[in-house]
């Protein structure tokens, strides 16, 4: 869904708005900010799998029609995280091993004692990495380094269907 913000007022707009956005912005007729919200669904297998979602986020930026601004990538849930890495098997393994060294699965967490679900480490890991990421958008594309990808980290102990909200403002 698109929103148009003009002088502090937000108006919902129709989905065909990107073309209109471009015309308005090119005309230079006033201070207009546009916000596009989309979502991505990713099925995970649990147990620390990591998914490259860069192309999925790029697709949302393209759909938005926004050429310059910021993309906020936010995973809904308290046992998953979003970050950037060089997505290659060696570094994925290194990251998974680092998570185990820093936030081990095999120790007691108060969360385990309270709920008995065995995923206290998942919550701690997600809190330390973070649930969102902001990436600049320039000329309709994400500004990322050559070897930098956006990844979803599944930190829970079981498979999940994760929703990632992508909001582009510009």
Protein backbone atom coordinates (compact mmCIF):
# COMPACT_ATOMS: atom_id res chain seq x y z
CA UNK A 1 0.00 0.00 0.00
CA UNK A 2 1.25 3.49 -0.78
CA UNK A 3 0.89 6.58 1.32
CA UNK A 4 1.42 10.14 0.23
CA UNK A 5 2.56 12.64 2.81
CA UNK A 6 2.23 16.34 2.06
CA UNK A 7 2.83 19.01 4.68
CA UNK A 8 2.54 16.49 7.49
CA UNK A 9 -0.72 14.87 6.35
CA UNK A 10 -0.78 11.22 5.27
CA UNK A 11 -3.24 10.10 2.60
CA UNK A 12 -3.73 6.45 1.52
CA UNK A 13 -3.33 6.06 -2.22
CA UNK A 14 -4.13 3.42 -4.82
CA UNK A 15 -1.61 0.79 -5.87
CA UNK A 16 -1.08 2.40 -9.29
CA UNK A 17 0.46 5.38 -7.55
CA UNK A 18 4.19 4.92 -8.50
CA UNK A 19 3.67 6.53 -11.93
CA UNK A 20 1.86 9.43 -10.36
CA UNK A 21 4.60 9.75 -7.75
CA UNK A 22 7.25 10.13 -10.43
CA UNK A 23 5.24 12.83 -12.22
CA UNK A 24 4.61 14.77 -9.01
CA UNK A 25 8.23 14.57 -7.90
CA UNK A 26 9.52 15.57 -11.33
CA UNK A 27 7.20 18.58 -11.44
CA UNK A 28 8.77 19.96 -8.26
CA UNK A 29 5.32 20.98 -6.98
CA UNK A 30 5.73 21.06 -3.22
CA UNK A 31 7.16 18.94 -0.45
CA UNK A 32 5.93 15.41 -0.99
CA UNK A 33 7.15 12.29 0.71
CA UNK A 34 5.99 8.86 -0.37
CA UNK A 35 5.90 5.69 1.73
CA UNK A 36 5.42 2.24 0.22
CA UNK A 37 4.79 -0.84 2.36
CA UNK A 38 5.17 -4.38 1.08
CA UNK A 39 5.91 -7.73 2.59
CA UNK A 40 7.92 -10.85 1.87
CA UNK A 41 7.12 -14.33 3.14
CA UNK A 42 9.95 -16.80 3.77
CA UNK A 43 9.58 -20.39 4.97
CA UNK A 44 12.46 -21.44 7.20
CA UNK A 45 13.59 -24.80 8.51
CA UNK A 46 14.58 -23.43 11.91
CA UNK A 47 17.83 -24.26 13.65
CA UNK A 48 19.86 -21.23 12.58
CA UNK A 49 19.27 -21.24 8.84
CA UNK A 50 20.16 -18.05 6.99
CA UNK A 51 18.36 -16.82 3.85
CA UNK A 52 19.59 -14.28 1.31
CA UNK A 53 16.59 -11.96 0.82
CA UNK A 54 18.40 -9.23 -1.14
CA UNK A 55 16.58 -9.85 -4.43
CA UNK A 56 13.22 -10.03 -2.65
CA UNK A 57 13.90 -6.65 -1.02
CA UNK A 58 15.08 -5.22 -4.37
CA UNK A 59 11.80 -6.36 -5.89
CA UNK A 60 9.87 -4.39 -3.26
CA UNK A 61 12.00 -1.30 -3.98
CA UNK A 62 11.23 -1.68 -7.68
CA UNK A 63 7.49 -2.08 -7.01
CA UNK A 64 7.51 1.07 -4.89
CA UNK A 65 8.56 3.33 -7.76
CA UNK A 66 10.61 5.35 -5.28
CA UNK A 67 13.95 6.37 -6.75
CA UNK A 68 15.73 7.88 -3.74
CA UNK A 69 15.13 7.35 -0.05
CA UNK A 70 15.40 4.65 2.61
CA UNK A 71 14.28 1.04 2.73
CA UNK A 72 13.45 -0.35 6.15
CA UNK A 73 13.50 -4.16 6.32
CA UNK A 74 11.75 -5.51 9.43
CA UNK A 75 11.16 -9.15 10.41
CA UNK A 76 8.00 -9.76 12.42
CA UNK A 77 8.72 -12.00 15.41
CA UNK A 78 11.05 -12.18 18.38
CA UNK A 79 13.21 -15.15 17.33
CA UNK A 80 14.46 -13.98 13.90
CA UNK A 81 16.80 -11.23 12.81
CA UNK A 82 17.80 -9.22 9.75
CA UNK A 83 21.35 -8.08 8.96
CA UNK A 84 23.87 -7.86 6.13
CA UNK A 85 26.69 -10.30 5.38
CA UNK A 86 28.68 -11.66 2.50
CA UNK A 87 26.36 -14.57 1.82
CA UNK A 88 28.70 -17.46 1.10
CA UNK A 89 28.89 -20.89 2.78
CA UNK A 90 32.06 -20.22 4.76
CA UNK A 91 30.80 -17.00 6.31
CA UNK A 92 27.35 -18.46 6.94
CA UNK A 93 29.05 -21.27 8.89
CA UNK A 94 31.28 -18.77 10.72
CA UNK A 95 28.25 -16.70 11.71
CA UNK A 96 26.36 -19.75 12.97
CA UNK A 97 29.39 -20.86 15.02
CA UNK A 98 29.86 -17.36 16.42
CA UNK A 99 26.22 -17.35 17.57
CA UNK A 100 26.82 -20.63 19.41
CA UNK A 101 29.99 -19.31 21.09
CA UNK A 102 28.32 -16.04 22.15
CA UNK A 103 24.81 -17.30 22.98
CA UNK A 104 25.03 -21.09 23.50
CA UNK A 105 21.98 -23.31 23.21
CA UNK A 106 23.07 -25.71 25.94
CA UNK A 107 22.81 -23.42 28.95
CA UNK A 108 19.82 -22.50 31.10
CA UNK A 109 17.93 -19.34 30.24
CA UNK A 110 15.26 -17.85 32.50
CA UNK A 111 12.95 -18.03 29.48
CA UNK A 112 13.36 -21.84 29.44
CA UNK A 113 12.45 -22.05 33.10
CA UNK A 114 9.39 -19.88 32.66
CA UNK A 115 7.99 -21.31 29.42
CA UNK A 116 9.73 -24.65 28.93
CA UNK A 117 10.07 -24.15 25.19
CA UNK A 118 13.87 -24.35 24.97
CA UNK A 119 14.36 -21.26 22.80
CA UNK A 120 15.71 -18.69 25.24
CA UNK A 121 18.92 -18.54 23.20
CA UNK A 122 16.79 -17.73 20.12
CA UNK A 123 15.31 -14.66 21.78
CA UNK A 124 18.69 -13.47 23.08
CA UNK A 125 20.34 -13.91 19.65
CA UNK A 126 17.52 -12.07 17.87
CA UNK A 127 17.71 -9.22 20.38
CA UNK A 128 21.46 -8.83 19.89
CA UNK A 129 21.34 -8.87 16.07
CA UNK A 130 18.14 -6.88 15.65
CA UNK A 131 14.82 -7.16 13.89
CA UNK A 132 15.32 -4.38 11.35
CA UNK A 133 17.77 -2.85 8.94
CA UNK A 134 17.73 0.44 7.02
CA UNK A 135 19.35 0.57 3.58
CA UNK A 136 19.67 3.71 1.43
CA UNK A 137 17.96 3.70 -1.97
CA UNK A 138 19.49 5.63 -4.86
CA UNK A 139 18.32 5.65 -8.47
CA UNK A 140 15.73 2.97 -7.61
CA UNK A 141 18.22 0.45 -6.19
CA UNK A 142 19.60 -0.53 -2.81
CA UNK A 143 23.02 0.86 -1.94
CA UNK A 144 24.95 -2.24 -0.89
CA UNK A 145 28.61 -3.17 -1.13
CA UNK A 146 29.81 -5.57 -3.81
CA UNK A 147 29.75 -8.56 -1.45
CA UNK A 148 27.00 -7.33 0.87
CA UNK A 149 23.64 -9.10 0.97
CA UNK A 150 20.58 -8.68 3.18
CA UNK A 151 19.84 -11.85 5.12
CA UNK A 152 17.10 -13.24 7.30
CA UNK A 153 18.46 -15.25 10.21
CA UNK A 154 16.08 -17.86 11.58
CA UNK A 155 17.11 -18.30 15.19
CA UNK A 156 14.23 -20.37 16.53
CA UNK A 157 14.34 -24.09 17.20
CA UNK A 158 11.64 -25.00 14.69
CA UNK A 159 10.51 -24.22 11.15
CA UNK A 160 8.61 -20.98 10.70
CA UNK A 161 6.86 -18.94 8.07
CA UNK A 162 8.38 -15.49 8.48
CA UNK A 163 6.90 -12.21 7.34
CA UNK A 164 9.37 -9.47 6.46
CA UNK A 165 7.90 -6.01 6.07
CA UNK A 166 9.70 -3.73 3.63
CA UNK A 167 8.86 -0.06 3.83
CA UNK A 168 10.42 2.39 1.39
CA UNK A 169 10.20 6.10 2.06
CA UNK A 170 11.44 8.84 -0.21
